[in-house]
Structures are given as structure tokens and as C-alpha cells.
mmCIF file of C-alpha atoms in Angstrom:
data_model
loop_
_atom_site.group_PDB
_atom_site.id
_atom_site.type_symbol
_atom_site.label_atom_id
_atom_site.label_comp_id
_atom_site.label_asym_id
_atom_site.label_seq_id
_atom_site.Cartn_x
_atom_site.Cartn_y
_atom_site.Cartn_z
ATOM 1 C CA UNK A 824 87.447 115.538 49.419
ATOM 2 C CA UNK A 825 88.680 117.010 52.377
ATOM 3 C CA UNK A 826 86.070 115.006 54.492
ATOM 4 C CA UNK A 827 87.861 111.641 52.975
ATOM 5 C CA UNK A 828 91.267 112.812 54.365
ATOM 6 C CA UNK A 829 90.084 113.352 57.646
ATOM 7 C CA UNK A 830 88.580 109.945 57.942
ATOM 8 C CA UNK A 831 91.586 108.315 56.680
ATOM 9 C CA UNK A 832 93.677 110.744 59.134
ATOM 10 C CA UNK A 833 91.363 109.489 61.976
ATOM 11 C CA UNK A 834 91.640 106.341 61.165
ATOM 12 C CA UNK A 835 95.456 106.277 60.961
ATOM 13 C CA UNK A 836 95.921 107.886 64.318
ATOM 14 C CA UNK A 837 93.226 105.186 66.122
ATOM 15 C CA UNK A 838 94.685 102.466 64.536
ATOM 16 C CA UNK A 839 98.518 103.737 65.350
ATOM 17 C CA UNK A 840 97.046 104.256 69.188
ATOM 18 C CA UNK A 841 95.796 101.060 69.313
ATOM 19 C CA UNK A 842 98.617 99.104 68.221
ATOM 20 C CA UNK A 843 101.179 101.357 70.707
ATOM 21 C CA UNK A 844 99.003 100.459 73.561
ATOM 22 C CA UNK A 845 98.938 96.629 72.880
ATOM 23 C CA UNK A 846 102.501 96.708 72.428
ATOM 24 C CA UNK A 847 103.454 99.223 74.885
ATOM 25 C CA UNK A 848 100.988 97.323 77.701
ATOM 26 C CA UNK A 849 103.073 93.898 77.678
ATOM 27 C CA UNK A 850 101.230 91.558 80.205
ATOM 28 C CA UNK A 851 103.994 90.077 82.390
ATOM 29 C CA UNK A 852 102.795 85.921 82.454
ATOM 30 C CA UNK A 853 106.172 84.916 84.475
ATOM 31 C CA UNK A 854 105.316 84.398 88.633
ATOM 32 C CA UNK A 855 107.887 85.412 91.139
ATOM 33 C CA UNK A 856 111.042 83.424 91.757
ATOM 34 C CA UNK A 857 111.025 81.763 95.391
ATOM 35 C CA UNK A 858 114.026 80.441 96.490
ATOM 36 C CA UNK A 859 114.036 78.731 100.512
ATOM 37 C CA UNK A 860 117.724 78.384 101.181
ATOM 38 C CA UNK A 861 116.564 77.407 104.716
ATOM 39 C CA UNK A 862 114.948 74.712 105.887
ATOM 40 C CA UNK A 863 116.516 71.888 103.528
ATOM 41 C CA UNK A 864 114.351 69.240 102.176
ATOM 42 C CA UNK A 865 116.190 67.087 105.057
ATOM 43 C CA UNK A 866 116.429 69.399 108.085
ATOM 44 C CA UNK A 867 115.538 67.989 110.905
ATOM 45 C CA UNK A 868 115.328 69.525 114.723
ATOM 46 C CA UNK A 869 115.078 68.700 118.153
ATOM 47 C CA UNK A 870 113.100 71.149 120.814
ATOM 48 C CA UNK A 871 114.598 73.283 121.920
ATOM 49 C CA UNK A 872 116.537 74.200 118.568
ATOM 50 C CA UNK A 873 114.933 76.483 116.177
ATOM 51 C CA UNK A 874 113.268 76.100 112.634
ATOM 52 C CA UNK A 875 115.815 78.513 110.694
ATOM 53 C CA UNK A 876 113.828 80.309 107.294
ATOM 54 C CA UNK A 877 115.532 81.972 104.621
ATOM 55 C CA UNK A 878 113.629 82.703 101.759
ATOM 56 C CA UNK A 879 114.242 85.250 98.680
ATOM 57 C CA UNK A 880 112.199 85.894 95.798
ATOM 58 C CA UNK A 881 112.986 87.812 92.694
ATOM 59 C CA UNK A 882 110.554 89.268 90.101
ATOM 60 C CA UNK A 883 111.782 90.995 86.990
ATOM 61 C CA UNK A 884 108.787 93.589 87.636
ATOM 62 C CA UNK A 885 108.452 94.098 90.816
ATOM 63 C CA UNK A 886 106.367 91.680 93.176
ATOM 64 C CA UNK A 887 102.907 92.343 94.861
ATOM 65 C CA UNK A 888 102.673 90.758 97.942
ATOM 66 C CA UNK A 889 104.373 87.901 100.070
ATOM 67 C CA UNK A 890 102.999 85.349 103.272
ATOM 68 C CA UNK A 891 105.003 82.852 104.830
ATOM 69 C CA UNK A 892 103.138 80.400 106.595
ATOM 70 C CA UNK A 893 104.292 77.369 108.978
ATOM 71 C CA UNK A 894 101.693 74.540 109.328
ATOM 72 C CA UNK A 895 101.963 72.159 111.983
ATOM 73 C CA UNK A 896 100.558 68.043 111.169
ATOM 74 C CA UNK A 897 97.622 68.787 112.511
ATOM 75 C CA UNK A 898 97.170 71.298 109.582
ATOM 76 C CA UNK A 899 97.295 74.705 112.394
ATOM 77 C CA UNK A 900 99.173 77.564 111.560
ATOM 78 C CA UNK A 901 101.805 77.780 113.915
ATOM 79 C CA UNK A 902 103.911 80.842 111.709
ATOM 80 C CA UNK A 903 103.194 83.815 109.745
ATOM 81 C CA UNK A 904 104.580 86.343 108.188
ATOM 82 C CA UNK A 905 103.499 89.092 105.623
ATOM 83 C CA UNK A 906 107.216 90.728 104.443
ATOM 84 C CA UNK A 907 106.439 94.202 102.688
ATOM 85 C CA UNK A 908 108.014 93.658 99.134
ATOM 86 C CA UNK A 909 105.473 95.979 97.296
ATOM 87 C CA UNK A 910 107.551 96.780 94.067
ATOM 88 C CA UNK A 911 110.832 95.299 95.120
ATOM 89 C CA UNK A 912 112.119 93.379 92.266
ATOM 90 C CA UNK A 913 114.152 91.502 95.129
ATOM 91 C CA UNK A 914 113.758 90.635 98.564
ATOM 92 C CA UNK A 915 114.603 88.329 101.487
ATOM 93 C CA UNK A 916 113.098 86.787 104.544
ATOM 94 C CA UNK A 917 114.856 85.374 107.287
ATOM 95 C CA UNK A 918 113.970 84.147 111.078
ATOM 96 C CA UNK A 919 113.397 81.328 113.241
ATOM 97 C CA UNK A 920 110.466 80.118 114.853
ATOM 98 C CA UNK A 921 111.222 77.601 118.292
ATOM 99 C CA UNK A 922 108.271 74.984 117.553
ATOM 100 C CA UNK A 923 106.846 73.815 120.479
ATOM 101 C CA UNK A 924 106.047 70.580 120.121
ATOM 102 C CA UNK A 925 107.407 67.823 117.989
ATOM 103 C CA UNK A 926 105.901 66.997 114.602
ATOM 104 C CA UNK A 927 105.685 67.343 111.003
ATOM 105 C CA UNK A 928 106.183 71.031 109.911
ATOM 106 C CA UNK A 929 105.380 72.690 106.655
ATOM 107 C CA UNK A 930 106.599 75.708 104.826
ATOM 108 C CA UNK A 931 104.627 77.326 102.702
ATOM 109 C CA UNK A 932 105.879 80.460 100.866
ATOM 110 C CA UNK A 933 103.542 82.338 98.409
ATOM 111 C CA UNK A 934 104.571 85.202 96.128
ATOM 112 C CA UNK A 935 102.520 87.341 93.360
ATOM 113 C CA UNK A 936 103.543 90.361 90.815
ATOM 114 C CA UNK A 937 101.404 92.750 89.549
ATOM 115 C CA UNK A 938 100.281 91.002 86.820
ATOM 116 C CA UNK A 939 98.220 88.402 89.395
ATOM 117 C CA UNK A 940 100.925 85.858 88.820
ATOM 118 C CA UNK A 941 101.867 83.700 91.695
ATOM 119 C CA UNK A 942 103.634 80.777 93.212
ATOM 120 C CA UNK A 943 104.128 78.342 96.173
ATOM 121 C CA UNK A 944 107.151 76.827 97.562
ATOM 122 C CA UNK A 945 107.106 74.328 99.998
ATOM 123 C CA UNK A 946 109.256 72.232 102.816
ATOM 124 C CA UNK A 947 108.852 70.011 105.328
ATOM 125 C CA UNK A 948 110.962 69.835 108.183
ATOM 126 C CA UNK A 949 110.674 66.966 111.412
ATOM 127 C CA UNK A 950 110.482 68.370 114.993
ATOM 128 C CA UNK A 951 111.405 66.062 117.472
#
């Protein structure tokens, strides 16, 4: 007999660890938040004026990593940036970049958590 309460016993206490860890190891499925304040969907500049970037993200978990990129219309990358935000459940980027030459620019602003969830904003602004 005492061999049957030990199984059941065993069997309690896997089952009961088994069901905290599933419920205990919630996978997070929700990407970052980014927000670009800065450029506007209609910004436009004129050399020698500045592209102005503000960007925050939020992530109710903390985030993994960030890259801004700024891609000319011949599809080079005339920007980048790699903000540390490692665990910050907040964070914000801003700058200015003085483009060069005029043309079609694009933001790009990727974000991931933890969890390997991640997202892309984008805007375009016109150099001239």
C-alpha cells in the first residue's frame, strides 16, 4: 500500500509543477509600441535644414533591442542608430540628421521584447 501512495504523491506534485510552470511562464505575444512623433507623414525639408526624429517605444515587459535606420531613394542607408533600451519598459530617441542631398527619405524604426516580438514603423519625408 504504501508504494500506491507514493505514486499518487509523485504524481500529484509533477502534475501541480507542471501546471505552475505553464501558468507561471506566460509567453508575452504583444510587440513593442513605436510611436515617431517626428518626422510627420507630411514633413518636408530643404538643405540645409535638418531631418528632426523623435521616436518612443513602450513595452509592458521590457524591450530587447532597437535600430533606427534612414534610407535614402536610392535604397542606401544614410542613418543609423542602435539606442540601448535592454529592459526598459520605456524609452525615447531623438536627433537630427542634415541630409545631404535632396530626395525621398525613409524612416524605418524596428523594436523587439524578449519574447522575439517585433515591429516596424515607417515615414517618409521629401528633401529638397
Amino acid at each position: 500500500m504504501k508504494f500506491k501512495h507514493k505514486f499518487y504523491f509523485l504524481a500529484f506534485v509533477a502534475g501541480f509543477t507542471m501546471l505552475a510552470g505553464v501558468s507561471s511562464c506566460k509567453k508575452d505575444k504583444t510587440p513593442p509600441l513605436i510611436t515617431i512623433m517626428q518626422p510627420t507623414d507630411t514633413t518636408v525639408v530643404t538643405i540645409p535644414d535638418s531631418i528632426h526624429i523623435d521616436v518612443s517605444l513602450a513595452e509592458e515587459d521590457g524591450m530587447h533591442e532597437m535600430s533606427i535606420f534612414l534610407i535614402d531613394d536610392s535604397g542606401d542607408t544614410a542613418f543609423v542608430q542602435y539606442p540601448y533600451v535592454h529592459n526598459l519598459l520605456t524609452a525615447r530617441y531623438v536627433g537630427n540628421y542634415f541630409p545631404p542631398v535632396a530626395g525621398i527619405y525613409t524612416l524605418y524604426v524596428t523594436a523587439s521584447n524578449h519574447s522575439a516580438n517585433s515591429t516596424v514603423a515607417s515615414r517618409s519625408v521629401t528633401v529638397h
